[in-house]
XYZ file of C-alpha atoms in Angstrom:
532
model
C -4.634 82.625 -88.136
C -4.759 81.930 -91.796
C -5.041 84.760 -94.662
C -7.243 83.136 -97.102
C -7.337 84.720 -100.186
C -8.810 84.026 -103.891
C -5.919 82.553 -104.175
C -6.620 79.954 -101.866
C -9.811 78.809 -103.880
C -7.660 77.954 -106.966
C -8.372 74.499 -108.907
C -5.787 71.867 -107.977
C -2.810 72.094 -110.990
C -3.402 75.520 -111.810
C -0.412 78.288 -110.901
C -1.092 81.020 -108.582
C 0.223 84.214 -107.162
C 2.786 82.451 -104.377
C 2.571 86.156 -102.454
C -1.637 85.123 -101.708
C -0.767 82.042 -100.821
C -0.467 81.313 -96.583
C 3.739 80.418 -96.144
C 4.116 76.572 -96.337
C 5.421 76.568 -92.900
C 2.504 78.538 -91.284
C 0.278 76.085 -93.821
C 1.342 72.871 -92.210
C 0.930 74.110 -88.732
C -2.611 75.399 -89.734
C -3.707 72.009 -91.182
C -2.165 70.695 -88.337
C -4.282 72.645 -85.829
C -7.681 71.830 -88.208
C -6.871 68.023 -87.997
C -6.527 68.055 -84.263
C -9.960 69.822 -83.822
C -11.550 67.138 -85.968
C -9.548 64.525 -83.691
C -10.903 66.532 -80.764
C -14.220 66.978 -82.365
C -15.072 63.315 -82.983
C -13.762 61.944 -79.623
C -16.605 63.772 -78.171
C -18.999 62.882 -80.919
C -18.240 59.198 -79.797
C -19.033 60.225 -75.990
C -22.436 61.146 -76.983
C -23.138 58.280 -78.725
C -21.621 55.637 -75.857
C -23.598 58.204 -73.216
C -26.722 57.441 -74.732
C -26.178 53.823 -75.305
C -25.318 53.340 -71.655
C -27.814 55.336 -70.562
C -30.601 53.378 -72.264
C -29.344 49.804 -70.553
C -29.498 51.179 -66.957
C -32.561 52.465 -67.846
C -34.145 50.267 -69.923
C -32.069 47.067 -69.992
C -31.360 45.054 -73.191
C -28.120 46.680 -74.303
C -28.395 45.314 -77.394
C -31.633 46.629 -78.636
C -30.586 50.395 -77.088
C -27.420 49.996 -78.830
C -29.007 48.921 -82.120
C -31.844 51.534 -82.312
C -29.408 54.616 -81.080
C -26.406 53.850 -83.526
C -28.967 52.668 -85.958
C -31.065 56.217 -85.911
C -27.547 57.944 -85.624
C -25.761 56.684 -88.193
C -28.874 57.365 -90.238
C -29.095 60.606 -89.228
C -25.397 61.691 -90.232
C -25.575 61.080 -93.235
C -28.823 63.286 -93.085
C -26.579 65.926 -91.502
C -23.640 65.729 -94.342
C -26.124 66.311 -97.125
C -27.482 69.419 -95.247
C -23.743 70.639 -94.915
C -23.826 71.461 -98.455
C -25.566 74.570 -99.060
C -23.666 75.987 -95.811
C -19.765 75.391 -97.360
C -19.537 79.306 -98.553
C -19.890 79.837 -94.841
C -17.624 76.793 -93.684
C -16.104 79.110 -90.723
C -19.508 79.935 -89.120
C -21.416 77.200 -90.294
C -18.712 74.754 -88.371
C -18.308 76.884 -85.260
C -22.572 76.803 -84.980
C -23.246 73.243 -85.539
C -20.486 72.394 -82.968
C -21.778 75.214 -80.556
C -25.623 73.550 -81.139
C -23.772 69.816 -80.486
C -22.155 70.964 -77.406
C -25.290 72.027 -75.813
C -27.359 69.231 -77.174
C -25.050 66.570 -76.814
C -23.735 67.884 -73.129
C -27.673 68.076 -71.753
C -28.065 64.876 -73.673
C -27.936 62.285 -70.795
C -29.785 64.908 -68.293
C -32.688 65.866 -70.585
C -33.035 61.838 -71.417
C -32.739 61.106 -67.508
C -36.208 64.111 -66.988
C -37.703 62.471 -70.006
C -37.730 58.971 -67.905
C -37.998 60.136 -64.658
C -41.154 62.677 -64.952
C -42.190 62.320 -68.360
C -42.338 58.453 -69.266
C -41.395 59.531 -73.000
C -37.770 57.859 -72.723
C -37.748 56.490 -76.365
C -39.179 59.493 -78.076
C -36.768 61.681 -76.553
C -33.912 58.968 -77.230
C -34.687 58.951 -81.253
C -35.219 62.908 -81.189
C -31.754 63.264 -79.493
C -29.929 60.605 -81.433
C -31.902 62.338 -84.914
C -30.558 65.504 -83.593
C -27.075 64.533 -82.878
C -26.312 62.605 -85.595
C -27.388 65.083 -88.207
C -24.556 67.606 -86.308
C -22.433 64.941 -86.483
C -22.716 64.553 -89.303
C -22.382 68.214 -90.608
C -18.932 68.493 -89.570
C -16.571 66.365 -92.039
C -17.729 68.000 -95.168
C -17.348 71.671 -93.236
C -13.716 70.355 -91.910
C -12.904 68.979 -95.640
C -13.957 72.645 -96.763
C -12.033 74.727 -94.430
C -8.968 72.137 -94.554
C -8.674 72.965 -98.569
C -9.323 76.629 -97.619
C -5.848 76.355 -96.211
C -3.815 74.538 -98.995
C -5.644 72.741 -101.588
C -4.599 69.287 -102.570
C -5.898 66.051 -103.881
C -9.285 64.938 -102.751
C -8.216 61.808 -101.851
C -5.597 62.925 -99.775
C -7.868 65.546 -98.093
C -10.256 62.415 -97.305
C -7.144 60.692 -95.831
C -6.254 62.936 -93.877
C -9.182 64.336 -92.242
C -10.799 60.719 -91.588
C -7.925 59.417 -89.985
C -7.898 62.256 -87.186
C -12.113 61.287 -87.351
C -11.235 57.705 -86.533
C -8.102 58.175 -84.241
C -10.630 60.799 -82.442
C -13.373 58.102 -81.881
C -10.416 55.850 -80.078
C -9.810 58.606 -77.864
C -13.607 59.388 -77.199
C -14.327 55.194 -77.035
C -11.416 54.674 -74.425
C -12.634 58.509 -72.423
C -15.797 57.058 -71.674
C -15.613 53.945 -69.254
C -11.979 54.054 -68.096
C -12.104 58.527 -67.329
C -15.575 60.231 -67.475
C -18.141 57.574 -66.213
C -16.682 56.164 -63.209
C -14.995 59.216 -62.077
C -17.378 61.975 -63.707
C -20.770 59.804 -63.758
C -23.086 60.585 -66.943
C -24.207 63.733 -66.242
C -21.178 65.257 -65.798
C -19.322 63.507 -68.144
C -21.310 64.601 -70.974
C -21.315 67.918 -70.026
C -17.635 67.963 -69.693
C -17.588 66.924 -73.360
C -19.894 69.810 -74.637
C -17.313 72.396 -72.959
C -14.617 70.534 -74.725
C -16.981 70.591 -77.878
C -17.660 74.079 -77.903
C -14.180 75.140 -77.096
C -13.028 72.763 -80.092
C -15.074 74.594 -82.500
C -14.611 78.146 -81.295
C -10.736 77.792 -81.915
C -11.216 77.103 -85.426
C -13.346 80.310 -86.173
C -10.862 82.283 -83.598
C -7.316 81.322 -84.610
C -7.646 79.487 -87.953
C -9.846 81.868 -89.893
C -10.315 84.965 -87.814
C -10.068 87.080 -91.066
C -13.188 84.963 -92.852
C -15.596 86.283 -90.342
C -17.103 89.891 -89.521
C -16.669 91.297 -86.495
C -20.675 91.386 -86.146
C -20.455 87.438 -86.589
C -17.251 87.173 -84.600
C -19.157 89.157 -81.543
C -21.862 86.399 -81.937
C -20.040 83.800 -81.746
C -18.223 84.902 -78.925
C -21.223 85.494 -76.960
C -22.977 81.676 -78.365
C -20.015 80.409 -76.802
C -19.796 81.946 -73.544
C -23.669 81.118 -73.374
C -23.403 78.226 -74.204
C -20.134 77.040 -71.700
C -21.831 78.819 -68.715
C -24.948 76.714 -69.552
C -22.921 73.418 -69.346
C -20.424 74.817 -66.759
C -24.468 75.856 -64.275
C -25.357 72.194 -65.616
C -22.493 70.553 -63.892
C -22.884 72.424 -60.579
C -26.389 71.166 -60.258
C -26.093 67.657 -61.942
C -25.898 66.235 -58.367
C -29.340 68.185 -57.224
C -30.687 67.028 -60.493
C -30.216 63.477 -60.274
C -31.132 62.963 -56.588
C -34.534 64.991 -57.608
C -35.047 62.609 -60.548
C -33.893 59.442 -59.055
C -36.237 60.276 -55.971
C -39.064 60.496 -58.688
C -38.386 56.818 -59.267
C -38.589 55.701 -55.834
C -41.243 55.311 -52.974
C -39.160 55.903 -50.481
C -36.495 58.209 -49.866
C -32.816 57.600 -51.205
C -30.205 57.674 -48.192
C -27.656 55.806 -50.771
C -26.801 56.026 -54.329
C -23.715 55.257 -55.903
C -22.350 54.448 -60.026
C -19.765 51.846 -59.690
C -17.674 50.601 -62.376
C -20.390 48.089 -62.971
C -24.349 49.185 -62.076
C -25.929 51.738 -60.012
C -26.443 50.998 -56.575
C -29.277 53.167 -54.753
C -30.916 52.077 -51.169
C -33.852 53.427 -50.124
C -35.744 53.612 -46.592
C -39.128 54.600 -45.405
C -39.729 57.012 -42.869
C -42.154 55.903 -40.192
C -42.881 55.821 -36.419
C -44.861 53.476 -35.914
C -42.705 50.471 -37.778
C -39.303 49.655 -37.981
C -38.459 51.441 -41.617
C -38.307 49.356 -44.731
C -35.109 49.142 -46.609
C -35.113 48.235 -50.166
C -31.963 47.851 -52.480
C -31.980 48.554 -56.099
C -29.241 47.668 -59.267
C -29.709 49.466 -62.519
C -33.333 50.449 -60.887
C -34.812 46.821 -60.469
C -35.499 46.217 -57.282
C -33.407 43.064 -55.515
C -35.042 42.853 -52.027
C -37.119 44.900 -49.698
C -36.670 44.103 -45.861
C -39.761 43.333 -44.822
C -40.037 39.939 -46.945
C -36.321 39.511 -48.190
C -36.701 36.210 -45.853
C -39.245 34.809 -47.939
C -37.066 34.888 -50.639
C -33.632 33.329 -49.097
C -35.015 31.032 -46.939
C -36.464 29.748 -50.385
C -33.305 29.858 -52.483
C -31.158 28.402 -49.677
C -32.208 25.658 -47.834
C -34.023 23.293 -50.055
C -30.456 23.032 -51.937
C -28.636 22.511 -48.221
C -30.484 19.753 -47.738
C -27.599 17.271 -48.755
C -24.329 17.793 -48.492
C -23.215 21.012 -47.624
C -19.517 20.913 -46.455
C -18.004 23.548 -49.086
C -20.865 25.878 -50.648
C -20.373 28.365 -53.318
C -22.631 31.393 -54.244
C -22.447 33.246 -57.265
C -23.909 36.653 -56.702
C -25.885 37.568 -53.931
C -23.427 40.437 -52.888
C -26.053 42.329 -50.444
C -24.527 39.048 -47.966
C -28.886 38.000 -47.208
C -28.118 33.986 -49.093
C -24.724 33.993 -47.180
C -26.360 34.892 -44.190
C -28.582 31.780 -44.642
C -26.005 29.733 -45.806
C -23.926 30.607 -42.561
C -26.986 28.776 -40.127
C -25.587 25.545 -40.419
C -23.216 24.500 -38.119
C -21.570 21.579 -40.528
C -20.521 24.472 -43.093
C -17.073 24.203 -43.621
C -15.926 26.656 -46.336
C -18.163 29.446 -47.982
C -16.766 30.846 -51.257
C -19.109 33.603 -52.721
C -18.328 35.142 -56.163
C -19.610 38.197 -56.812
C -18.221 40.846 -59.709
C -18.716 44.191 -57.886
C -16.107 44.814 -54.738
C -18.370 48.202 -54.441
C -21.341 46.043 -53.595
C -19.346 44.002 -51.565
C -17.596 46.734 -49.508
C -21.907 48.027 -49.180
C -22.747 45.011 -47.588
C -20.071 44.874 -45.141
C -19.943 48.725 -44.001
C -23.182 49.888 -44.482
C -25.338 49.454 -40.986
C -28.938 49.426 -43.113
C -27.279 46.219 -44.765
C -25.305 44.458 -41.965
C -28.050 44.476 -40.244
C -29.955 42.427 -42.175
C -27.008 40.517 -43.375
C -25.977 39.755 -39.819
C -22.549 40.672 -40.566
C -22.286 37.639 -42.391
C -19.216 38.681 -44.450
C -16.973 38.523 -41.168
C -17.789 34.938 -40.389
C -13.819 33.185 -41.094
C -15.433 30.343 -43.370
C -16.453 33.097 -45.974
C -14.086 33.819 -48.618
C -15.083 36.563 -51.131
C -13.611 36.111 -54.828
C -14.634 40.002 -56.812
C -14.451 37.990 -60.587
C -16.540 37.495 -63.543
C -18.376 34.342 -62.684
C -18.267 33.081 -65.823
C -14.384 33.562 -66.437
C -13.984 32.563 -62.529
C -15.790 29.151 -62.958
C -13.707 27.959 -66.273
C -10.696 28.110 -63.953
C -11.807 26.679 -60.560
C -10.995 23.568 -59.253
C -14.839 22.353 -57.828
C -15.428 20.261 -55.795
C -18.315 22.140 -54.112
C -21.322 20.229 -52.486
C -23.563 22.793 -53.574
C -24.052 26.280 -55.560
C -26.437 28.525 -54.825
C -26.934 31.307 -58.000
C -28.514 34.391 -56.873
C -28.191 36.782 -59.850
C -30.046 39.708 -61.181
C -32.642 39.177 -63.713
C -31.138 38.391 -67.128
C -32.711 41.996 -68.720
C -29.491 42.868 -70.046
C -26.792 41.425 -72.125
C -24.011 41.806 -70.012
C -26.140 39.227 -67.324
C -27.061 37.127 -70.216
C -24.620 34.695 -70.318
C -24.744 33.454 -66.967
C -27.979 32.086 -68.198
C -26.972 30.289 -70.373
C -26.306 26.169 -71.199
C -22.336 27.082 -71.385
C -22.615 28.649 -67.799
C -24.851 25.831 -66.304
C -22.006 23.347 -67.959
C -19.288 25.006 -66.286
C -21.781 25.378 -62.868
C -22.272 21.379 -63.115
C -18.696 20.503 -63.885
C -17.716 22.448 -60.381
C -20.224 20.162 -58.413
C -19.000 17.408 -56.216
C -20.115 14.028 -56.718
C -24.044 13.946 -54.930
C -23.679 17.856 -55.197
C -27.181 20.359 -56.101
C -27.178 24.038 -57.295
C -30.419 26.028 -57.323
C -31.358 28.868 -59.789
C -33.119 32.069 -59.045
C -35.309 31.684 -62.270
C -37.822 34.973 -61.712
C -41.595 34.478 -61.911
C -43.563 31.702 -63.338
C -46.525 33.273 -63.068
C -45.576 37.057 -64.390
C -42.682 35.750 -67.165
C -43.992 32.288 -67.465
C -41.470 31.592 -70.804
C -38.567 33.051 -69.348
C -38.655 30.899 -66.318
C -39.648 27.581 -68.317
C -36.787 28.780 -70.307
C -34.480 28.752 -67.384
C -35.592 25.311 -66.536
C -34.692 24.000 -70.090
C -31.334 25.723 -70.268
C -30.431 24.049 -66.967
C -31.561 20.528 -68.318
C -29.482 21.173 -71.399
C -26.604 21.102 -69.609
C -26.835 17.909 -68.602
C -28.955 17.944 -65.363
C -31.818 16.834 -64.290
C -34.463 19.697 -62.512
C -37.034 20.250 -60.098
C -38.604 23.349 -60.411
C -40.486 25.543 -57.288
C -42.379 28.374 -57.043
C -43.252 30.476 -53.702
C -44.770 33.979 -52.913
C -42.712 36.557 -52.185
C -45.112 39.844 -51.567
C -42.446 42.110 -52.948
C -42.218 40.081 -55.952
C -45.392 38.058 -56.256
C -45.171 34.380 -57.357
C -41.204 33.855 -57.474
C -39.821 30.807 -58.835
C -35.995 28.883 -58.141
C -34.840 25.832 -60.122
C -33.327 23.138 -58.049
C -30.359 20.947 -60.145
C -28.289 17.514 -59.805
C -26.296 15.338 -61.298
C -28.431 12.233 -62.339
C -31.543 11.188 -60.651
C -33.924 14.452 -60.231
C -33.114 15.497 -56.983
C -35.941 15.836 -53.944
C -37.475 19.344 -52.360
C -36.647 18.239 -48.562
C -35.366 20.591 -45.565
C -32.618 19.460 -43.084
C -32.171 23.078 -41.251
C -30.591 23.103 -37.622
C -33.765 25.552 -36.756
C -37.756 26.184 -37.855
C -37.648 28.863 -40.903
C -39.733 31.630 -40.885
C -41.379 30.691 -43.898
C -40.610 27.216 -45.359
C -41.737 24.349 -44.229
C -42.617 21.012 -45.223
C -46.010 21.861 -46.172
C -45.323 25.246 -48.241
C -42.193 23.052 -49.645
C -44.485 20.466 -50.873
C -46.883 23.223 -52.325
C -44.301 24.591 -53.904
C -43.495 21.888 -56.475
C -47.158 22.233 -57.874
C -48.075 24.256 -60.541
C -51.514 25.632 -61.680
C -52.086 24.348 -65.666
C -51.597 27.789 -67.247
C -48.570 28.167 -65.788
C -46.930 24.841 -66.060
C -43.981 23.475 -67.928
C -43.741 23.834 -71.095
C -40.939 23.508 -74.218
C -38.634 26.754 -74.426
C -35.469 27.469 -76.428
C -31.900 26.580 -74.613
C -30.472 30.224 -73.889
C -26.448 29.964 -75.615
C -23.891 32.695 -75.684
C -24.957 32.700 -79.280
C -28.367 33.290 -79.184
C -29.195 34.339 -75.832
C -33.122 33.872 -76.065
C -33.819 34.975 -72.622
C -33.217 38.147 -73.163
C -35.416 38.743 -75.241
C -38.028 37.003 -74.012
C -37.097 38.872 -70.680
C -38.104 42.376 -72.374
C -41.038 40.758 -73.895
C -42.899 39.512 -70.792
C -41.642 42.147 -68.232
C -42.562 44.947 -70.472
């Protein structure tokens, strides 16, 4: 606790009474304590930020865009919030203590109120720029309250005021920008983690007013803040005893069917859902990041297209990138003459799903305990520059490229590194999404492909669950045939539908797209553009 007197207001070079002034010892370990609430303060100003960014791209997909627009509006809005400061320094103590008492309820209910806006009110980007407005402008509001209080204490130079109090700011936003994927998302989850932060907010801010300048505040105002704070905390602490009933309520809002999995993993959301009924066996559909990846009652459809048009040649040693639910291995696995399987697939979560989970090995057919699988959890993209090949054919069953992060495995560099791993003779097929719905985005998958050196046949077949669903079959040289060589009939390929399935209608035929790069990944765009 600090006694600030008149004193303590005296220009910088001027001589004062040394009896008003606080001891230098008890100084130091005051500015000490300020710094480390700004440190504390701006960590969790950072979580907010990185909550709402990652929020928006399992929501909404294209990272970038969410990322650009939330820092953008922000940013904006801080410096909004600094200006507004002004008029409030006389009042520094409980000016500071209320703006981070308003951030830690707004900025803790941040992700949950976003989640509601999605879920039941379909206002998700309204509410995202009111938030980010709001938090920024709070944000914002604290340096030039911390720079007043800090020369309350001992004045100094301005510049080495700045110094000082920006580099606990910036060492703060490591802490906060390390917190948030390595601690509070996967153990915490959003919800949570966010409200964790406002207690740590609030708490941050009420020690300044409490121990630092106790004697600058009324006992009226002191009572108040007490009781905004204990408010406040008990609101985030009810918060985070009912985040799980929350989110189940709002994810179920999402949903036809109801959950009986969910699950954040270091890399997406999982959720599986399952229809209740007695007169058919119940439908189970799997979701990532919400977008739906199969639904049981016409997953078939899909595999049996992806699969075995490229298994048609050789097919000694396959590889498949993705495909993690184990529904393409399971295809993959018909053929006698398969030697070696290697799938690659980033998530071990999704992986340990697909092997445990009886709605999924069920359909799966327990493929992943077959001895000629071997299941590599890597980044395909890093995974591929350092494999030795030699595969007869690749099968790539990824999620739609919506999102950045997915981006770059559709891409001309990927494809390259995809066609250098193929065996002489050896074909890879492309889940390229829907001709007919996101008619430049496939095309553009097509062209990417050819850019890298390969020549293409395209194919298109209805899947119910998806509508018109298209796959892009690659070689090496000559452009290689749509044939079937499987050991049984399919349930929904044959000869015919194959044949039919290399023709398409006029509006919806090729046409010349941009080649997707790691620099200018075109399809995502594009993706948001057509889907939305």
């Amino acid at each position: 606790m600090v006694d600030t007197t008149p004193a303590d207001t005296t220009p910088v070079g001027t001589e004062a009474d040394d009896s008003a002034r606080p001891r230098p010892r008890r100084a130091r370990a005051a500015r000490l304590a300020l710094l480390v609430a700004a440190f504390v303060c701006a960590a969790c100003g950072l979580v907010y930020e990185l909550s709402l960014v990652t929020l928006g791209s399992y929501l909404l997909g294209n990272t970038a865009a969410q990322a650009s627009i939330t820092l953008s509006v922000m940013v904006c809005a801080m410096g909004v919030g600094a200006l507004a400061a002004k008029p409030l320094r006389e009042h520094a103590a409980v000016a500071f203590v209320a703006v981070e008492l308003a951030l830690a309820a707004i900025g803790g209910f941040s992700v949950l109120l976003l989640y509601a806006a999605y879920a039941w009110l379909d206002l998700y980007m309204a509410a995202l720029i009111v938030v980010s407005i709001v938090i920024g402008i709070l944000v914002g509001a604290e340096i030039p309250l911390l720079m007043e209080l800090l020369q309350r204490i001992r004045r100094q130079e301005a510049s080495g005021a700045v110094a000082d109090l920006f580099a606990a700011d910036y060492v703060g936003a490591l802490l906060g920008g390390l917190a948030f994927p390595f601690v509070l998302l996967p153990i915490f989850g959003q919800i949570r983690g966010s409200l964790i932060v406002g207690v740590v907010n609030a708490l941050a801010g009420l020690t300044v007013v409490f121990v630092l300048f106790w004697r600058d505040v009324r006992p009226v105002t002191r009572w108040l803040c007490g009781v905004g704070s204990v408010l406040v905390c008990s609101l985030l602490v009810a918060g985070y005893v009912g985040a799980d009933r929350f989110e189940a309520t709002a994810q179920q809002q999402l949903y036809a069917y109801p959950i009986v999995l969910r699950e954040q993993t270091r890399y997406q959301h999982i959720v599986i859902t399952e229809s209740v009924s007695l007169r058919k066996p119940p439908e189970v559909r799997l979701y990532l990041n919400g977008d739906l990846q199969f639904t049981s009652a016409d997953e078939y459809r899909y595999h049996e297209s992806l699969v075995h048009p490229v298994l048609s040649g050789s097919r000694r040693n396959v590889l498949i990138i993705g495909g993690g639910d184990g529904l393409a291995l399971r295809e993959v696995l018909k053929y006698p003459d398969v030697e070696r399987v290697t799938l690659v697939e980033l998530d071990p979560e999704m992986i340990r799903l697909a092997r445990t989970d009886p709605r999924l090995t069920r359909l799966n057919e327990h493929a992943f305990d077959d001895p000629r699988v071997n299941v590599v959890n890597a980044d395909a993209f890093s995974w591929l520059r350092t494999s030795s090949g030699g595969f007869d054919a690749e099968i790539v069953d990824l999620p739609d490229p919506d999102e950045t992060a997915v981006a770059k495995l559709y891409t001309k560099e990927f494809y390259s590194l995809a066609a250098h791993a193929l065996a002489p003779g050896g074909r890879m097929v492309v889940q390229s999404g829907s001709p007919y719905f996101a008619p430049r985005s496939f095309w553009c998958i097509e062209a990417t492909i050819r850019a890298a050196d390969l020549a293409v046949r395209p194919y298109h077949v209805n899947v119910p669950s998806f509508g018109d669903w298209g796959y892009v079959l690659a070689a090496r040289g000559d452009e290689p045939e749509l044939r079937l060589d499987t050991p049984e009939p399919l349930r929904s390929l044959n000869r015919a539908t194959l044949d039919a399935a290399a023709v398409f209608p006029p509006d919806r035929g090729p046409r010349d797209e941009k080649v997707s790069t790691l620099m200018h990944p075109v399809l995502v765009e594009l993706e948001q553009q057509e889907w939305n």
